[in-house]
mmCIF file of C-alpha atoms in Angstrom:
data_model
loop_
_atom_site.group_PDB
_atom_site.id
_atom_site.type_symbol
_atom_site.label_atom_id
_atom_site.label_comp_id
_atom_site.label_asym_id
_atom_site.label_seq_id
_atom_site.Cartn_x
_atom_site.Cartn_y
_atom_site.Cartn_z
ATOM 1 C CA MET L 16 -12.284 0.683 -14.496
ATOM 2 C CA GLY L 17 -15.613 0.711 -12.893
ATOM 3 C CA ALA L 18 -15.696 -3.017 -12.222
ATOM 4 C CA GLY L 19 -12.163 -3.271 -11.520
ATOM 5 C CA PHE L 20 -12.527 -0.734 -8.357
ATOM 6 C CA LEU L 21 -15.524 -1.692 -7.618
ATOM 7 C CA ILE L 22 -14.048 -5.297 -6.602
ATOM 8 C CA THR L 23 -11.466 -5.031 -4.666
ATOM 9 C CA THR L 24 -12.894 -1.752 -1.837
ATOM 10 C CA VAL L 25 -16.162 -5.283 -1.634
ATOM 11 C CA LEU L 26 -12.717 -7.290 -1.328
ATOM 12 C CA TYR L 27 -10.225 -5.277 0.594
ATOM 13 C CA TRP L 28 -13.144 -4.151 3.153
ATOM 14 C CA SER L 29 -14.801 -7.346 3.853
ATOM 15 C CA VAL L 30 -12.060 -9.200 4.258
ATOM 16 C CA VAL L 31 -9.749 -6.094 6.688
ATOM 17 C CA LEU L 32 -13.902 -4.861 8.370
ATOM 18 C CA LEU L 33 -14.085 -9.371 9.035
ATOM 19 C CA PHE L 34 -9.715 -9.875 10.144
ATOM 20 C CA GLY L 35 -10.677 -7.073 12.337
ATOM 21 C CA LEU L 36 -13.737 -7.670 13.858
ATOM 22 C CA ILE L 37 -12.255 -11.789 13.990
ATOM 23 C CA VAL L 38 -9.159 -10.117 15.758
ATOM 24 C CA LEU L 39 -11.104 -7.942 18.356
ATOM 25 C CA ALA L 40 -13.462 -10.695 19.361
ATOM 26 C CA VAL L 41 -10.527 -13.092 20.418
ATOM 27 C CA LEU L 42 -8.492 -10.532 21.488
ATOM 28 C CA GLY L 43 -10.716 -7.330 23.867
ATOM 29 C CA PHE L 44 -12.385 -3.700 22.790
ATOM 30 C CA GLY L 45 -9.706 -2.332 24.731
ATOM 31 C CA GLY L 46 -6.654 -1.103 24.319
ATOM 32 C CA GLY L 47 -6.636 1.210 21.106
ATOM 33 C CA GLY L 48 -5.676 4.039 23.415
ATOM 34 C CA CYS L 49 -2.169 2.573 24.378
ATOM 35 C CA ALA L 50 0.361 3.877 22.747
ATOM 36 C CA VAL L 51 2.120 1.439 20.371
ATOM 37 C CA GLN L 52 5.603 1.900 21.526
ATOM 38 C CA THR L 53 4.056 0.153 25.159
ATOM 39 C CA GLY L 54 4.162 -3.275 23.553
ATOM 40 C CA VAL L 55 6.359 -6.256 22.783
ATOM 41 C CA SER L 56 7.015 -5.666 18.895
ATOM 42 C CA ASN L 57 6.728 -2.101 18.865
ATOM 43 C CA TRP L 58 8.896 -0.480 21.753
ATOM 44 C CA ASN L 59 11.178 2.170 18.977
ATOM 45 C CA SER L 60 8.004 3.500 16.539
ATOM 46 C CA ILE L 61 9.542 6.845 16.089
ATOM 47 C CA TYR L 62 5.452 7.860 15.439
ATOM 48 C CA ASN L 63 3.773 9.165 18.525
ATOM 49 C CA ILE L 64 -0.002 6.809 17.553
ATOM 50 C CA THR L 65 -2.019 4.893 19.529
ATOM 51 C CA TYR L 66 -2.866 1.621 18.239
ATOM 52 C CA PHE L 67 -6.496 2.407 17.272
ATOM 53 C CA GLN L 68 -4.154 4.410 15.464
ATOM 54 C CA ASP L 69 -1.693 2.431 13.695
ATOM 55 C CA TYR L 70 -5.447 0.337 12.772
ATOM 56 C CA LEU L 71 -6.479 3.062 10.359
ATOM 57 C CA LEU L 72 -2.859 4.041 9.136
ATOM 58 C CA SER L 73 -2.493 -0.158 8.801
ATOM 59 C CA THR L 74 -6.767 -0.409 7.270
ATOM 60 C CA PHE L 75 -6.223 2.714 4.901
ATOM 61 C CA GLY L 76 -2.625 2.239 3.787
ATOM 62 C CA GLY L 77 -3.087 -0.573 2.738
ATOM 63 C CA TYR L 78 -6.092 0.256 0.367
ATOM 64 C CA ILE L 79 -4.265 2.707 -0.987
ATOM 65 C CA GLY L 80 -1.296 0.561 -1.947
ATOM 66 C CA SER L 81 -4.476 -2.425 -2.908
ATOM 67 C CA LEU L 82 -6.109 0.301 -5.660
ATOM 68 C CA PHE L 83 -3.513 1.652 -6.994
ATOM 69 C CA ILE L 84 -2.025 -2.756 -7.816
ATOM 70 C CA VAL L 85 -4.766 -3.296 -8.603
ATOM 71 C CA THR L 86 -5.274 -0.079 -11.085
ATOM 72 C CA LEU L 87 -1.571 -0.357 -12.668
ATOM 73 C CA ALA L 88 -2.749 -4.372 -13.385
ATOM 74 C CA MET L 89 -4.863 -2.759 -15.893
ATOM 75 C CA LEU L 90 -3.360 -0.176 -17.155
ATOM 76 C CA VAL L 91 -0.765 -2.985 -18.555
ATOM 77 C CA SER L 92 -3.939 -4.931 -19.284
ATOM 78 C CA ALA L 93 -5.222 -2.328 -20.852
ATOM 79 C CA LYS L 94 -1.513 -1.304 -23.056
ATOM 80 C CA THR L 95 -0.478 -4.649 -23.721
ATOM 81 C CA HIS L 96 -3.541 -7.104 -24.216
ATOM 82 C CA SER L 97 -2.336 -10.028 -22.149
ATOM 83 C CA THR L 98 -4.253 -10.779 -18.576
ATOM 84 C CA VAL L 99 -1.092 -13.089 -18.905
ATOM 85 C CA PHE L 100 1.611 -10.813 -17.989
ATOM 86 C CA ALA L 101 -1.106 -7.767 -15.889
ATOM 87 C CA ILE L 102 -1.726 -11.028 -13.698
ATOM 88 C CA THR L 103 2.911 -10.802 -12.445
ATOM 89 C CA ILE L 104 2.246 -6.698 -12.547
ATOM 90 C CA PRO L 105 0.872 -7.154 -8.528
ATOM 91 C CA PHE L 106 3.081 -10.952 -7.512
ATOM 92 C CA ILE L 107 5.740 -8.012 -9.331
ATOM 93 C CA LEU L 108 5.071 -5.703 -7.112
ATOM 94 C CA THR L 109 4.516 -7.086 -3.672
ATOM 95 C CA CYS L 110 6.871 -10.684 -4.209
ATOM 96 C CA VAL L 111 9.425 -9.447 -5.312
ATOM 97 C CA PRO L 112 10.168 -6.254 -3.569
ATOM 98 C CA PRO L 113 10.961 -8.385 0.094
ATOM 99 C CA PHE L 114 13.158 -10.650 -1.509
ATOM 100 C CA VAL L 115 15.231 -8.007 -3.260
ATOM 101 C CA GLY L 116 14.837 -5.512 -0.224
ATOM 102 C CA ARG L 117 17.527 -7.929 1.707
ATOM 103 C CA LEU L 118 20.188 -7.368 -1.130
ATOM 104 C CA GLU L 119 22.214 -4.256 0.065
ATOM 105 C CA ALA L 120 23.302 -2.166 -2.720
ATOM 106 C CA PHE L 121 18.746 -1.994 -3.437
ATOM 107 C CA ALA L 122 17.607 -2.024 0.387
ATOM 108 C CA ARG L 123 17.138 1.700 0.617
ATOM 109 C CA ILE L 124 14.759 1.866 -2.632
ATOM 110 C CA MET L 125 12.930 -1.055 -2.113
ATOM 111 C CA THR L 126 11.040 0.942 1.352
ATOM 112 C CA LEU L 127 9.119 2.900 -0.904
ATOM 113 C CA PHE L 128 7.633 -0.107 -2.590
ATOM 114 C CA PRO L 129 3.747 -0.472 -2.504
ATOM 115 C CA ASP L 130 4.625 -3.722 -1.236
ATOM 116 C CA GLN L 131 5.509 -1.137 2.132
ATOM 117 C CA LEU L 132 1.684 0.321 2.294
ATOM 118 C CA LEU L 133 -0.229 -3.002 3.157
ATOM 119 C CA SER L 134 2.862 -3.959 5.700
ATOM 120 C CA ILE L 135 2.718 -0.508 7.581
ATOM 121 C CA ASN L 136 2.350 -1.814 11.307
ATOM 122 C CA LYS L 137 5.548 -3.314 10.784
ATOM 123 C CA ASN L 138 7.126 -0.810 9.343
ATOM 124 C CA LEU L 139 6.292 1.809 12.072
ATOM 125 C CA GLU L 140 8.805 0.392 13.741
ATOM 126 C CA ASP L 141 11.573 1.082 11.378
ATOM 127 C CA PHE L 142 14.134 4.402 10.923
ATOM 128 C CA SER L 143 13.522 4.840 7.633
ATOM 129 C CA LEU L 144 12.832 8.508 7.149
ATOM 130 C CA TYR L 145 14.195 10.428 3.958
ATOM 131 C CA HIS L 146 14.475 14.514 3.459
ATOM 132 C CA ILE L 147 12.537 15.802 1.189
ATOM 133 C CA GLY L 148 12.471 19.390 1.185
ATOM 134 C CA GLY L 149 14.869 20.211 4.113
ATOM 135 C CA ASN L 150 12.752 18.203 6.021
ATOM 136 C CA ILE L 151 12.645 14.775 7.937
ATOM 137 C CA PHE L 152 9.746 12.685 6.872
ATOM 138 C CA GLY L 153 9.649 9.465 8.376
ATOM 139 C CA GLY L 154 8.598 6.459 6.141
ATOM 140 C CA VAL L 155 5.270 6.046 5.874
ATOM 141 C CA THR L 156 4.072 9.561 5.966
ATOM 142 C CA VAL L 157 6.401 9.364 2.800
ATOM 143 C CA ILE L 158 5.201 6.058 0.771
ATOM 144 C CA ILE L 159 0.964 7.180 2.648
ATOM 145 C CA PRO L 160 0.989 10.142 0.347
ATOM 146 C CA LEU L 161 3.250 8.951 -2.388
ATOM 147 C CA TYR L 162 0.506 6.756 -3.094
ATOM 148 C CA LEU L 163 -1.989 8.079 -3.096
ATOM 149 C CA ILE L 164 -0.312 10.815 -5.657
ATOM 150 C CA LEU L 165 0.489 8.080 -8.210
ATOM 151 C CA PHE L 166 -2.382 6.161 -7.910
ATOM 152 C CA CYS L 167 -4.824 9.748 -8.621
ATOM 153 C CA LEU L 168 -2.346 9.839 -11.356
ATOM 154 C CA VAL L 169 -2.282 6.372 -13.695
ATOM 155 C CA PHE L 170 -5.826 6.342 -13.263
ATOM 156 C CA PRO L 171 -7.035 9.154 -16.098
ATOM 157 C CA ILE L 172 -4.596 6.880 -17.651
ATOM 158 C CA LEU L 173 -6.025 4.214 -17.284
ATOM 159 C CA PHE L 174 -9.498 5.576 -18.431
ATOM 160 C CA ILE L 175 -7.962 7.290 -21.140
ATOM 161 C CA VAL L 176 -5.942 4.218 -22.282
ATOM 162 C CA TYR L 177 -9.490 2.356 -21.714
ATOM 163 C CA ARG L 178 -11.350 4.986 -24.373
ATOM 164 C CA LYS L 179 -8.865 4.774 -26.513
ATOM 165 C CA THR L 180 -9.006 0.658 -27.146
ATOM 166 C CA GLN L 181 -13.113 0.926 -27.112
ATOM 167 C CA ILE L 182 -12.847 3.573 -29.862
ATOM 168 C CA LYS L 183 -10.835 0.571 -31.656
#
């Protein structure tokens, strides 16, 4: 579990930070304080945030999504004792929802899948609103806490499953 968590963390942050540095070196470091609505693609965003806040949301949301997907894959691997089946979990959770989401019957539910965490900057221009407990929330403000809570629930279950397989 520790190795999976460490590898995911090191790989994710090294790639994200390297990509961010390359983009900032090419395009410049200014403009982080500009509102996302000033851009060409986010002019209709419902979120009143800056480009730097968009970057933070995208990176931390992607990290939470990656942790959840990897933890779920490890749980499936521990339960089924099959690495072949476990490697299909990240594929199913990241590649299948965009295609299934094109079908009208599944479009709404697909906005809550973990692949949305990996493309939060694209989701800022969506008008996905959710009614929870008498309050209205945007899609981004729902999926980040949702998958953080789900990760916190799945991780102890994974620990229990691994401990049971070690005892046998």
